Coordinates of C-alpha atoms in Angstrom, one line a residue:
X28 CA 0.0 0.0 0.0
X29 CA 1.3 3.6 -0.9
X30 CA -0.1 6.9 0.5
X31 CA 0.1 9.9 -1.2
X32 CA 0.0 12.9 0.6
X33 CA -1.3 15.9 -1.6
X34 CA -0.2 19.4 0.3
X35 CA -2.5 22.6 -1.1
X36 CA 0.3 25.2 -1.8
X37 CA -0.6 28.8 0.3
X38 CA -1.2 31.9 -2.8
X39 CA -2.3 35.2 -3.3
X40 CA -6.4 35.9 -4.5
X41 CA -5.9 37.1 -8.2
X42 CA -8.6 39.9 -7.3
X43 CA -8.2 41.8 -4.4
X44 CA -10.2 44.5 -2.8
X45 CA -8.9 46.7 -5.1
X46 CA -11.0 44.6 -7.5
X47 CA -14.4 45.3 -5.8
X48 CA -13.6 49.2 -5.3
X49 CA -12.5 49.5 -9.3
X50 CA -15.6 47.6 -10.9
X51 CA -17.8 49.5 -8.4
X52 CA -16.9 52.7 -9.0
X53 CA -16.7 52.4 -12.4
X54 CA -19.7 51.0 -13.1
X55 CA -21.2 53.8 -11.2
X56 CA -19.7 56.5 -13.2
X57 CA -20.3 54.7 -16.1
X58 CA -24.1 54.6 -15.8
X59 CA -24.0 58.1 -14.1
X60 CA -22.9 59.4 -17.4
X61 CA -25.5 57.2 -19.4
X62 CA -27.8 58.4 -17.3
X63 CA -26.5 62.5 -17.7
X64 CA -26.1 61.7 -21.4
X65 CA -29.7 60.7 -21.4
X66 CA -31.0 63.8 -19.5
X67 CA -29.0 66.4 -22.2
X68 CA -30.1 63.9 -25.2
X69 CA -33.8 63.6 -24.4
X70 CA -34.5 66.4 -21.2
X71 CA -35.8 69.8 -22.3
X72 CA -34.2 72.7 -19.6
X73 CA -37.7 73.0 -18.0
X74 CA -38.1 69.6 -17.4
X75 CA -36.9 66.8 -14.0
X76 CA -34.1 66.0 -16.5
X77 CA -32.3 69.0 -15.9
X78 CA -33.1 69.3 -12.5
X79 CA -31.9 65.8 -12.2
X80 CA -28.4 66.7 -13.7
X81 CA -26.6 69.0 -10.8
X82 CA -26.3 65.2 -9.0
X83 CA -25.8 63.3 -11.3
X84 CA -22.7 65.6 -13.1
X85 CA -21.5 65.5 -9.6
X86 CA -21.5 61.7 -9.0
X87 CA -20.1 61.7 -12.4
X88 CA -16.8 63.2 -11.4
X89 CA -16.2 61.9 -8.5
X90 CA -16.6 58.7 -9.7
X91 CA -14.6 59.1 -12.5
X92 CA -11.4 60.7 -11.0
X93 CA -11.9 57.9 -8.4
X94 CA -12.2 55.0 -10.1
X95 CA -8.7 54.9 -12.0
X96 CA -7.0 55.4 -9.1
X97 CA -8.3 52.1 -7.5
X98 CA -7.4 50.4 -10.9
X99 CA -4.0 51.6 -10.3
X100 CA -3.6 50.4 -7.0
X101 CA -4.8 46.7 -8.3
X102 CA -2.4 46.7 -10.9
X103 CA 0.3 45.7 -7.8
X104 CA 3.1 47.0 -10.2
X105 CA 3.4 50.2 -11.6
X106 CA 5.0 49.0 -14.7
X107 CA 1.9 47.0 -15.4
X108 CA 0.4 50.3 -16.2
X109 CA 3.3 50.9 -18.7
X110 CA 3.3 47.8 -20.1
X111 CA 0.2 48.6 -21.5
X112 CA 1.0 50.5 -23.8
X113 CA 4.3 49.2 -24.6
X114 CA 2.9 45.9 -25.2
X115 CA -0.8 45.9 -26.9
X116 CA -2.8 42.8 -27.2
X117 CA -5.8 43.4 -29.0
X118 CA -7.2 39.8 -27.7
X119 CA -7.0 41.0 -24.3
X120 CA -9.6 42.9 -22.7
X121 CA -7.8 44.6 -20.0
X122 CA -5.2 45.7 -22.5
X123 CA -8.0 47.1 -24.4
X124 CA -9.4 48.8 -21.2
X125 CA -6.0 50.5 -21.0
X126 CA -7.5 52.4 -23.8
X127 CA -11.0 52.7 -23.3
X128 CA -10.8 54.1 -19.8
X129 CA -8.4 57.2 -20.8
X130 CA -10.8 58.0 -23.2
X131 CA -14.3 57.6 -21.2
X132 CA -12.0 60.2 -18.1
X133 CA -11.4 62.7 -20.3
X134 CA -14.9 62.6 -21.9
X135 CA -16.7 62.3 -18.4
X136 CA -14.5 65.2 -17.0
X137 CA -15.0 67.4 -20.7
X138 CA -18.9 66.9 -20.1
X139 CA -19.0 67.9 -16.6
X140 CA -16.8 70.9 -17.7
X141 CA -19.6 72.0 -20.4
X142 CA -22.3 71.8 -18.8
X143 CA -20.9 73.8 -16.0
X144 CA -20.1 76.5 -18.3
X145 CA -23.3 76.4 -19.9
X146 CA -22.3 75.5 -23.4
X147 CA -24.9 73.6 -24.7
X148 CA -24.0 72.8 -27.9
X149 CA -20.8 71.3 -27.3
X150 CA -22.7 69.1 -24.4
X151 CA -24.6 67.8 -26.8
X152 CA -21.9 66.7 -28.7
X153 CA -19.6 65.4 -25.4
X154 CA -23.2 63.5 -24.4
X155 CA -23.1 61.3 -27.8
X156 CA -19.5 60.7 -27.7
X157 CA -20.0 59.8 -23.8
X158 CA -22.6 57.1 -24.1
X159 CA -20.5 55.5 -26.7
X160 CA -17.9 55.4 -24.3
X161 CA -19.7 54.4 -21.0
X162 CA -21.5 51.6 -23.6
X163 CA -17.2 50.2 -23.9
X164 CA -16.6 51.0 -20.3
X165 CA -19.3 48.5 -19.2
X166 CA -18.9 46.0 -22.1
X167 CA -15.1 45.6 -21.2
X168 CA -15.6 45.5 -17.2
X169 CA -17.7 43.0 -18.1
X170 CA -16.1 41.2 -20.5
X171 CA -13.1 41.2 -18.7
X172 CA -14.6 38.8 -15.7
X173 CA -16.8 36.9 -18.3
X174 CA -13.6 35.6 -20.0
X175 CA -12.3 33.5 -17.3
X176 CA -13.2 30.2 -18.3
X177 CA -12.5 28.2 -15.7
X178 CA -15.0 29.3 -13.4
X179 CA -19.0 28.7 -14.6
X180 CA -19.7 31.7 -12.1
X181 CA -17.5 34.0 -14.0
X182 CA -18.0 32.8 -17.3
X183 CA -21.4 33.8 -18.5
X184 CA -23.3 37.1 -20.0
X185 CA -25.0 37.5 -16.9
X186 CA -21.8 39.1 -15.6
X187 CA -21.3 42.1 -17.4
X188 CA -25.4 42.5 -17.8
X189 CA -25.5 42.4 -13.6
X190 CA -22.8 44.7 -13.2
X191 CA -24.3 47.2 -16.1
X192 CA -27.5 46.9 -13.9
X193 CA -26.1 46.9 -10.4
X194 CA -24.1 50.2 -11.4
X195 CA -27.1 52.0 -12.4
X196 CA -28.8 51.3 -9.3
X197 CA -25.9 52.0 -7.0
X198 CA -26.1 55.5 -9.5
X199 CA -29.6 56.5 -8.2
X200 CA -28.1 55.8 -4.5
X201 CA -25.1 58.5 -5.2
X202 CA -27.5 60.6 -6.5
X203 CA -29.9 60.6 -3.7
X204 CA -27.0 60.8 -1.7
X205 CA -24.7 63.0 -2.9
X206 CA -28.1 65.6 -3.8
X207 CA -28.8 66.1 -0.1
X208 CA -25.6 68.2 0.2
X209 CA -25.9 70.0 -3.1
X210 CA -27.7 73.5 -3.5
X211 CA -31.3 73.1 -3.2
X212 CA -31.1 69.8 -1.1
X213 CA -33.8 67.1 -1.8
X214 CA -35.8 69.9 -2.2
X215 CA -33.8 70.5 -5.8
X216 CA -34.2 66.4 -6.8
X217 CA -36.9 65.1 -8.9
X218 CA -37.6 62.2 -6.6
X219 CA -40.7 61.5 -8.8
X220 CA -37.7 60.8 -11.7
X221 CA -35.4 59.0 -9.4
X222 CA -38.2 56.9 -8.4
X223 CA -39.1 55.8 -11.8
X224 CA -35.3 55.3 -12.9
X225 CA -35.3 53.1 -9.6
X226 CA -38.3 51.5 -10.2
X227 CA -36.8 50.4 -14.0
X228 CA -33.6 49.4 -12.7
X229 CA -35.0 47.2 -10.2
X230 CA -37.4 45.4 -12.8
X231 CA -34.3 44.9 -15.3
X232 CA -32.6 43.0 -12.3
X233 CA -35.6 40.8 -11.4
X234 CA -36.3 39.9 -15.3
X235 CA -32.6 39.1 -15.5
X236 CA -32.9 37.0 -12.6
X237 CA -35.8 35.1 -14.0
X238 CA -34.0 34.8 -17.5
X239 CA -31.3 33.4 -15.6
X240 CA -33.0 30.9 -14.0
X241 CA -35.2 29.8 -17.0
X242 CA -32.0 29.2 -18.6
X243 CA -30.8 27.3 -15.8
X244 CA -33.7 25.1 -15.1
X245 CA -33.4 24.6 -19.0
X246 CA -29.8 23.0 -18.7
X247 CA -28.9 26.1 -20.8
X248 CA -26.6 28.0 -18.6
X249 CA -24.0 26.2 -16.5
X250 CA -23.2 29.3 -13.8
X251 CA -27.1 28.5 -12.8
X252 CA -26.3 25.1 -11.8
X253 CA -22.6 25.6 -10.4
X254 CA -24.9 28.3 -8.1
X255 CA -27.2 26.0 -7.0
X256 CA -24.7 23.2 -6.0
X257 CA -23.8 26.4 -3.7
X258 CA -26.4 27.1 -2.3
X259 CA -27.4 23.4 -1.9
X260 CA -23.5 22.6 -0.3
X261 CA -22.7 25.3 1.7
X262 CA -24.9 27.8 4.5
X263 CA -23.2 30.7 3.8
X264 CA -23.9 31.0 0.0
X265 CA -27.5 30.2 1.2
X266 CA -27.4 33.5 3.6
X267 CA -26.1 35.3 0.8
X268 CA -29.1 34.4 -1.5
X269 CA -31.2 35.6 1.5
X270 CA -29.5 38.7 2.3
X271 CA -30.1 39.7 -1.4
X272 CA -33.5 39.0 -1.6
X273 CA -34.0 40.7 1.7
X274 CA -32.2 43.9 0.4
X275 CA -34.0 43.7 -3.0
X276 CA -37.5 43.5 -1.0
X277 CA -36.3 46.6 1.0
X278 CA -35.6 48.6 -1.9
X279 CA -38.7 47.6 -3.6
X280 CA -40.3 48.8 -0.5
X281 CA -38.8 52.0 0.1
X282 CA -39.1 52.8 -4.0
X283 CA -42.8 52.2 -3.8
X284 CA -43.8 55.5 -1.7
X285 CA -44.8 58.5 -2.6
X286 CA -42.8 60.8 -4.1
X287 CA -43.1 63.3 -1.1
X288 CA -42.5 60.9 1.5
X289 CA -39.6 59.6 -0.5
X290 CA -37.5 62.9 -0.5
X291 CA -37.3 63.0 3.5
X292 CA -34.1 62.7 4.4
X293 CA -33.9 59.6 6.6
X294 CA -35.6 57.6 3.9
X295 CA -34.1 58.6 0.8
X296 CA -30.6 58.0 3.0
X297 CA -32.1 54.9 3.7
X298 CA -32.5 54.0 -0.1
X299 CA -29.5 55.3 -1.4
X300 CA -27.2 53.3 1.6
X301 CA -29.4 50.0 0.6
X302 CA -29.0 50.6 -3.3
X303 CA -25.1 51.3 -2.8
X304 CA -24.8 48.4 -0.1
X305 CA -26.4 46.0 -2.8
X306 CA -24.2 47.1 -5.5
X307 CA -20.9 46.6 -4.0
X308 CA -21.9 43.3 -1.9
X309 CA -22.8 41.7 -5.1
X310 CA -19.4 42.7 -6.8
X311 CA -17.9 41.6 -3.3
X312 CA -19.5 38.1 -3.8
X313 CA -18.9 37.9 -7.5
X314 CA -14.8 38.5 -6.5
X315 CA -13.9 37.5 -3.7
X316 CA -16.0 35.1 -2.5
X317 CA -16.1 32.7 -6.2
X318 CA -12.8 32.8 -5.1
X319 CA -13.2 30.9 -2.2
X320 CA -14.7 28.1 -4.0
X321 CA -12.2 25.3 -5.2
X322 CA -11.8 24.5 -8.8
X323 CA -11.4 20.5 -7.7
X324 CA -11.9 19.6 -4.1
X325 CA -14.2 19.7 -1.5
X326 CA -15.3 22.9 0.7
X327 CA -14.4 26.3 0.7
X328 CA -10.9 28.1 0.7
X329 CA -11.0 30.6 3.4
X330 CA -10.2 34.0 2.9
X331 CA -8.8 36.5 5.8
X332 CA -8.8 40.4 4.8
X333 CA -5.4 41.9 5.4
X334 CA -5.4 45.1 7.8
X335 CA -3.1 46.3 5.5
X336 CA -3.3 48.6 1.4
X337 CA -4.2 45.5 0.6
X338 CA -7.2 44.9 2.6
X339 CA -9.0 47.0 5.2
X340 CA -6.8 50.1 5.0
X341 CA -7.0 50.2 0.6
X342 CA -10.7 49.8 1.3
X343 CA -10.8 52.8 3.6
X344 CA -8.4 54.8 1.3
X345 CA -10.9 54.7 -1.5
X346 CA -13.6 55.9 0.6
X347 CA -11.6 58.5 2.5
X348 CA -10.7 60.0 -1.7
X349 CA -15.0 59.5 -2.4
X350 CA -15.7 61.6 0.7
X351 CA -12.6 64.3 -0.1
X352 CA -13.9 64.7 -3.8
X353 CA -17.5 64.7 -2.9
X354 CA -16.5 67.9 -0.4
X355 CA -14.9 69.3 -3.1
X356 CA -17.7 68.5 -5.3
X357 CA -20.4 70.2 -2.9
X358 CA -17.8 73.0 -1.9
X359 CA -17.8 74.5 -5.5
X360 CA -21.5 73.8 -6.0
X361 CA -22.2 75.8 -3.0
X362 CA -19.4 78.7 -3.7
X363 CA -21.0 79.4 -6.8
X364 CA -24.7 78.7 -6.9
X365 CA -25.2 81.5 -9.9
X366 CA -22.8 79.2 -12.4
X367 CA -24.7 76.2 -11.0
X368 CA -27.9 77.7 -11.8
X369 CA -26.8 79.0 -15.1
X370 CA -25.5 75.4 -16.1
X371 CA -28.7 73.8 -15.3
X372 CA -31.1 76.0 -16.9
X373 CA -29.1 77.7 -19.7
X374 CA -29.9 80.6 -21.7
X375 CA -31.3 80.0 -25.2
X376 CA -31.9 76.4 -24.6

């Protein structure tokens, strides 16, 4: 008789935090700007479209200055960055992102900058040249995870549609969020707007749930049944299926009042934390805890959050450069309310 002892080498996740801050943010600024180029597009200056774009321009930038930088930080190496560009590969989807996500910056930034100064006809422009980009933006985050092969989870079209969809709604939340602090406060909002976009968002999620499942229970889509042998196998998968129908419940909930009992300020800060909360804990899930799930084997690798920029503290960082910009944000909103009003409602429009 022989034994053969089999010893599980120790290794680095191949998404880190980082991960979850990057495709978060991102997909927040890149629905924030579908969202803005949707209200310039098809808005008129008198209508909730306009009055819906102060909050939405300012999640915009603050989402897209911060959003690279967490990229940056999961890169590890600086020279990755480099490499880049010294190196194409067209078959590779974060090589292509190297591209894509220049351009979508400097387009989100441009736009905000237009519409601030009131130049109408150049926002127009920036807003059809912007959903074009946002449109890559979410098709490469997307693609990007849906590429990996290997893991049935990862490897499906449900991916990049979930994060498109959980981006826009974690976009309402900064809106409602970040709007409360703006000139005007909720007061300023178009809740009955927000509402609806809510409303929509939330319907796309549970039809694409349903599709999902159809396709599952019609042996036509693997992920489906590598999520069930989860949920089947192991509690705490089960408690996350739970906690997301919980949240999705409470946001349905809280969406379905009226407009005037929506905009007060405990509950719309209780929608905006529960649509952000949802967003991020599904990409949080989608990383880092597929992760945990063995390839070949039995159970579940277990996964300790370091304290340090890797962890906890890069976690923190990204939310301490969200709050700073967001000051900023509001700071220059507030200092000069006549340019804010003028690039809401401009002249000649």
């Amino acid at each position: 008789m022989q034994i053969i002892e089999l010893l599980t080498p120790a290794y680095d996740v191949a998404w880190l935090p980082w991960a979850v801050q990057y495709f978060f943010l991102v997909g927040i600024a890149a629905t924030a700007a579908i969202t803005a180029a949707g209200c310039v597009l098809l808005g008129r200056r008198d209508g909730d479209a306009w009055r819906l774009l102060p909050a939405v321009v300012a999640v915009l930038a603050v989402t897209a200055l911060a959003a690279p930088v967490s990229l940056l930080a999961d890169l590890h190496q600086p020279a990755r960055f480099w490499h880049f560009y010294a190196h194409f590969t067209p078959w590779s989807w974060m090589s292509l992102g190297a591209y894509l996500l220049p351009v979508f910056v400097l387009l989100a930034l441009g736009f905000c900058l237009a519409w601030w100064l009131g130049r109408v006809g150049w926002l127009r422009v920036l807003a059809v040249l912007l959903l074009l980009s946002s449109v890559s933006i979410l098709v490469y985050t997307g693609s990007e995870v849906m590429a990996i092969r290997s893991r049935p989870l990862w490897h499906t079209v449900f991916v990049p549609i979930n994060f498109a969809l959980t981006g826009w709604l974690a976009a309402i939340g900064a809106v409602l969020l970040v709007g409360r602090w703006l000139p005007g406060g909720m007061q300023a909002l178009p809740v009955a707007l927000i509402r609806r976009l809510g409303g929509l968002a939330v319907m796309l999620l549970v039809a694409c749930a349903l599709l999902w499942a159809a396709l599952g229970l019609a042996a036509r889509e693997p992920s489906f049944d590598a999520a069930v042998q989860l949920f089947e196998r192991f509690p705490v998968w089960r408690f996350g299926l739970y906690g997301s129908l919980a949240a999705g419940a409470g946001i349905t909930i809280l969406l379905a009042a009226a407009p005037g009992v929506l905009a007060r300020p405990g509950r719309s800060l209780m929608l905006a934390v529960a649509m952000l909360a949802s967003a991020w804990m599904f990409r949080w899930i989608l990383f880092m805890a597929v992760q945990g799930v063995p390839k070949y084997g039995a159970g579940l690798y277990l996964y300790r959050m370091p304290l340090g920029s890797d962890g906890l503290l890069g976690m923190l960082g990204v939310l301490g450069l969200c709050v700073a910009l967001i000051s900023v944000v509001t700071y220059v909103f507030w200092r000069f309310p006549s340019r804010l009003q003028g690039a809401a409602m401009p002249a000649g429009y």
